[in-house]
PDB file of N, CA and C in Angstrom:
ATOM      1  N   PHE A   1     -59.306 -61.684 -35.237  1.00 52.00           N
ATOM      2  CA  PHE A   1     -58.690 -60.567 -34.541  1.00 52.00           C
ATOM      3  C   PHE A   1     -57.717 -61.051 -33.471  1.00 52.00           C
ATOM      4  N   ALA A   2     -56.913 -62.007 -33.826  1.00 56.00           N
ATOM      5  CA  ALA A   2     -55.950 -62.548 -32.873  1.00 56.00           C
ATOM      6  C   ALA A   2     -54.982 -61.475 -32.393  1.00 56.00           C
ATOM      7  N   SER A   3     -54.712 -60.476 -33.230  1.00 59.00           N
ATOM      8  CA  SER A   3     -53.756 -59.437 -32.844  1.00 59.00           C
ATOM      9  C   SER A   3     -54.248 -58.622 -31.652  1.00 59.00           C
ATOM     10  N   VAL A   4     -55.548 -58.652 -31.381  1.00 59.00           N
ATOM     11  CA  VAL A   4     -56.097 -57.926 -30.232  1.00 59.00           C
ATOM     12  C   VAL A   4     -55.525 -58.486 -28.939  1.00 59.00           C
ATOM     13  N   TYR A   5     -55.165 -59.760 -28.956  1.00 64.00           N
ATOM     14  CA  TYR A   5     -54.698 -60.417 -27.739  1.00 64.00           C
ATOM     15  C   TYR A   5     -53.184 -60.336 -27.565  1.00 64.00           C
ATOM     16  N   ARG A   6     -52.522 -59.534 -28.393  1.00 66.00           N
ATOM     17  CA  ARG A   6     -51.078 -59.376 -28.258  1.00 66.00           C
ATOM     18  C   ARG A   6     -50.727 -58.717 -26.931  1.00 66.00           C
ATOM     19  N   ASP A   7     -49.479 -58.910 -26.531  1.00 69.00           N
ATOM     20  CA  ASP A   7     -48.964 -58.267 -25.325  1.00 69.00           C
ATOM     21  C   ASP A   7     -48.376 -56.915 -25.728  1.00 69.00           C
ATOM     22  N   PHE A   8     -49.122 -55.848 -25.491  1.00 66.00           N
ATOM     23  CA  PHE A   8     -48.673 -54.521 -25.902  1.00 66.00           C
ATOM     24  C   PHE A   8     -47.688 -53.960 -24.883  1.00 66.00           C
ATOM     25  N   ARG A   9     -46.585 -53.405 -25.390  1.00 75.00           N
ATOM     26  CA  ARG A   9     -45.538 -52.905 -24.510  1.00 75.00           C
ATOM     27  C   ARG A   9     -45.751 -51.449 -24.115  1.00 75.00           C
ATOM     28  N   ASP A  10     -46.483 -50.702 -24.923  1.00 79.00           N
ATOM     29  CA  ASP A  10     -46.767 -49.317 -24.549  1.00 79.00           C
ATOM     30  C   ASP A  10     -48.090 -48.873 -25.169  1.00 79.00           C
ATOM     31  N   ILE A  11     -48.602 -47.773 -24.686  1.00 81.00           N
ATOM     32  CA  ILE A  11     -49.920 -47.297 -25.124  1.00 81.00           C
ATOM     33  C   ILE A  11     -49.899 -46.888 -26.592  1.00 81.00           C
ATOM     34  N   ASP A  12     -48.772 -46.365 -27.087  1.00 84.00           N
ATOM     35  CA  ASP A  12     -48.692 -45.963 -28.497  1.00 84.00           C
ATOM     36  C   ASP A  12     -48.863 -47.161 -29.424  1.00 84.00           C
ATOM     37  N   GLU A  13     -48.244 -48.274 -29.061  1.00 82.00           N
ATOM     38  CA  GLU A  13     -48.376 -49.483 -29.868  1.00 82.00           C
ATOM     39  C   GLU A  13     -49.826 -49.967 -29.865  1.00 82.00           C
ATOM     40  N   PHE A  14     -50.470 -49.887 -28.716  1.00 82.00           N
ATOM     41  CA  PHE A  14     -51.869 -50.294 -28.590  1.00 82.00           C
ATOM     42  C   PHE A  14     -52.772 -49.411 -29.458  1.00 82.00           C
ATOM     43  N   VAL A  15     -52.573 -48.088 -29.374  1.00 86.00           N
ATOM     44  CA  VAL A  15     -53.379 -47.147 -30.159  1.00 86.00           C
ATOM     45  C   VAL A  15     -53.162 -47.392 -31.652  1.00 86.00           C
ATOM     46  N   GLU A  16     -51.915 -47.630 -32.041  1.00 87.00           N
ATOM     47  CA  GLU A  16     -51.621 -47.885 -33.454  1.00 87.00           C
ATOM     48  C   GLU A  16     -52.340 -49.143 -33.942  1.00 87.00           C
ATOM     49  N   GLU A  17     -52.361 -50.174 -33.130  1.00 84.00           N
ATOM     50  CA  GLU A  17     -53.057 -51.409 -33.502  1.00 84.00           C
ATOM     51  C   GLU A  17     -54.558 -51.163 -33.649  1.00 84.00           C
ATOM     52  N   LEU A  18     -55.134 -50.396 -32.735  1.00 86.00           N
ATOM     53  CA  LEU A  18     -56.565 -50.081 -32.838  1.00 86.00           C
ATOM     54  C   LEU A  18     -56.861 -49.295 -34.116  1.00 86.00           C
ATOM     55  N   GLN A  19     -55.985 -48.363 -34.464  1.00 90.00           N
ATOM     56  CA  GLN A  19     -56.176 -47.578 -35.690  1.00 90.00           C
ATOM     57  C   GLN A  19     -56.094 -48.477 -36.918  1.00 90.00           C
ATOM     58  N   ASP A  20     -55.143 -49.412 -36.912  1.00 88.00           N
ATOM     59  CA  ASP A  20     -55.023 -50.339 -38.038  1.00 88.00           C
ATOM     60  C   ASP A  20     -56.287 -51.174 -38.183  1.00 88.00           C
ATOM     61  N   LEU A  21     -56.818 -51.656 -37.061  1.00 86.00           N
ATOM     62  CA  LEU A  21     -58.042 -52.454 -37.098  1.00 86.00           C
ATOM     63  C   LEU A  21     -59.212 -51.629 -37.606  1.00 86.00           C
ATOM     64  N   SER A  22     -59.364 -50.410 -37.102  1.00 88.00           N
ATOM     65  CA  SER A  22     -60.503 -49.587 -37.520  1.00 88.00           C
ATOM     66  C   SER A  22     -60.356 -49.165 -38.981  1.00 88.00           C
ATOM     67  N   ASP A  23     -59.126 -48.943 -39.449  1.00 87.00           N
ATOM     68  CA  ASP A  23     -58.904 -48.623 -40.860  1.00 87.00           C
ATOM     69  C   ASP A  23     -59.334 -49.791 -41.739  1.00 87.00           C
ATOM     70  N   GLY A  24     -59.017 -51.000 -41.305  1.00 82.00           N
ATOM     71  CA  GLY A  24     -59.409 -52.185 -42.067  1.00 82.00           C
ATOM     72  C   GLY A  24     -60.914 -52.337 -42.122  1.00 82.00           C
ATOM     73  N   VAL A  25     -61.583 -52.083 -41.025  1.00 82.00           N
ATOM     74  CA  VAL A  25     -63.045 -52.166 -40.980  1.00 82.00           C
ATOM     75  C   VAL A  25     -63.655 -51.106 -41.887  1.00 82.00           C
ATOM     76  N   ALA A  26     -63.113 -49.901 -41.848  1.00 81.00           N
ATOM     77  CA  ALA A  26     -63.632 -48.817 -42.682  1.00 81.00           C
ATOM     78  C   ALA A  26     -63.428 -49.124 -44.163  1.00 81.00           C
ATOM     79  N   ARG A  27     -62.255 -49.660 -44.512  1.00 84.00           N
ATOM     80  CA  ARG A  27     -62.000 -50.011 -45.913  1.00 84.00           C
ATOM     81  C   ARG A  27     -62.960 -51.093 -46.389  1.00 84.00           C
ATOM     82  N   GLU A  28     -63.220 -52.081 -45.550  1.00 84.00           N
ATOM     83  CA  GLU A  28     -64.139 -53.158 -45.920  1.00 84.00           C
ATOM     84  C   GLU A  28     -65.552 -52.611 -46.117  1.00 84.00           C
ATOM     85  N   ALA A  29     -65.987 -51.730 -45.244  1.00 82.00           N
ATOM     86  CA  ALA A  29     -67.322 -51.135 -45.372  1.00 82.00           C
ATOM     87  C   ALA A  29     -67.406 -50.303 -46.650  1.00 82.00           C
ATOM     88  N   LEU A  30     -66.353 -49.558 -46.948  1.00 82.00           N
ATOM     89  CA  LEU A  30     -66.331 -48.747 -48.163  1.00 82.00           C
ATOM     90  C   LEU A  30     -66.373 -49.646 -49.395  1.00 82.00           C
ATOM     91  N   ARG A  31     -65.600 -50.715 -49.370  1.00 82.00           N
ATOM     92  CA  ARG A  31     -65.579 -51.641 -50.502  1.00 82.00           C
ATOM     93  C   ARG A  31     -66.963 -52.239 -50.730  1.00 82.00           C
ATOM     94  N   LYS A  32     -67.618 -52.657 -49.663  1.00 80.00           N
ATOM     95  CA  LYS A  32     -68.951 -53.251 -49.789  1.00 80.00           C
ATOM     96  C   LYS A  32     -69.959 -52.238 -50.315  1.00 80.00           C
ATOM     97  N   SER A  33     -69.815 -50.986 -49.917  1.00 80.00           N
ATOM     98  CA  SER A  33     -70.774 -49.970 -50.350  1.00 80.00           C
ATOM     99  C   SER A  33     -70.539 -49.555 -51.798  1.00 80.00           C
ATOM    100  N   GLN A  34     -69.392 -49.935 -52.364  1.00 79.00           N
ATOM    101  CA  GLN A  34     -69.071 -49.517 -53.729  1.00 79.00           C
ATOM    102  C   GLN A  34     -69.077 -50.680 -54.718  1.00 79.00           C
ATOM    103  N   GLU A  35     -69.713 -51.781 -54.362  1.00 74.00           N
ATOM    104  CA  GLU A  35     -69.794 -52.898 -55.295  1.00 74.00           C
ATOM    105  C   GLU A  35     -70.595 -52.482 -56.523  1.00 74.00           C
ATOM    106  N   GLU A  36     -70.224 -53.061 -57.657  1.00 72.00           N
ATOM    107  CA  GLU A  36     -70.929 -52.733 -58.892  1.00 72.00           C
ATOM    108  C   GLU A  36     -72.350 -53.271 -58.846  1.00 72.00           C
ATOM    109  N   LEU A  37     -73.251 -52.484 -59.376  1.00 69.00           N
ATOM    110  CA  LEU A  37     -74.644 -52.904 -59.453  1.00 69.00           C
ATOM    111  C   LEU A  37     -74.886 -53.606 -60.785  1.00 69.00           C
ATOM    112  N   PRO A  38     -75.693 -54.650 -60.775  1.00 75.00           N
ATOM    113  CA  PRO A  38     -75.999 -55.328 -62.048  1.00 75.00           C
ATOM    114  C   PRO A  38     -76.825 -54.426 -62.959  1.00 75.00           C
ATOM    115  N   LEU A  39     -76.524 -54.462 -64.239  1.00 74.00           N
ATOM    116  CA  LEU A  39     -77.257 -53.636 -65.212  1.00 74.00           C
ATOM    117  C   LEU A  39     -78.184 -54.488 -66.056  1.00 74.00           C
TER     118      LEU A  39
END
């Protein structure tokens, strides 16, 4: 999460970065929850 340490120039840029990070976390959790089960 090196991007967390960026120098943000305004609050909108900061909020957008947080949304991108949380979207990535949500996608990863969704992917893990949808792995194929062995038959």
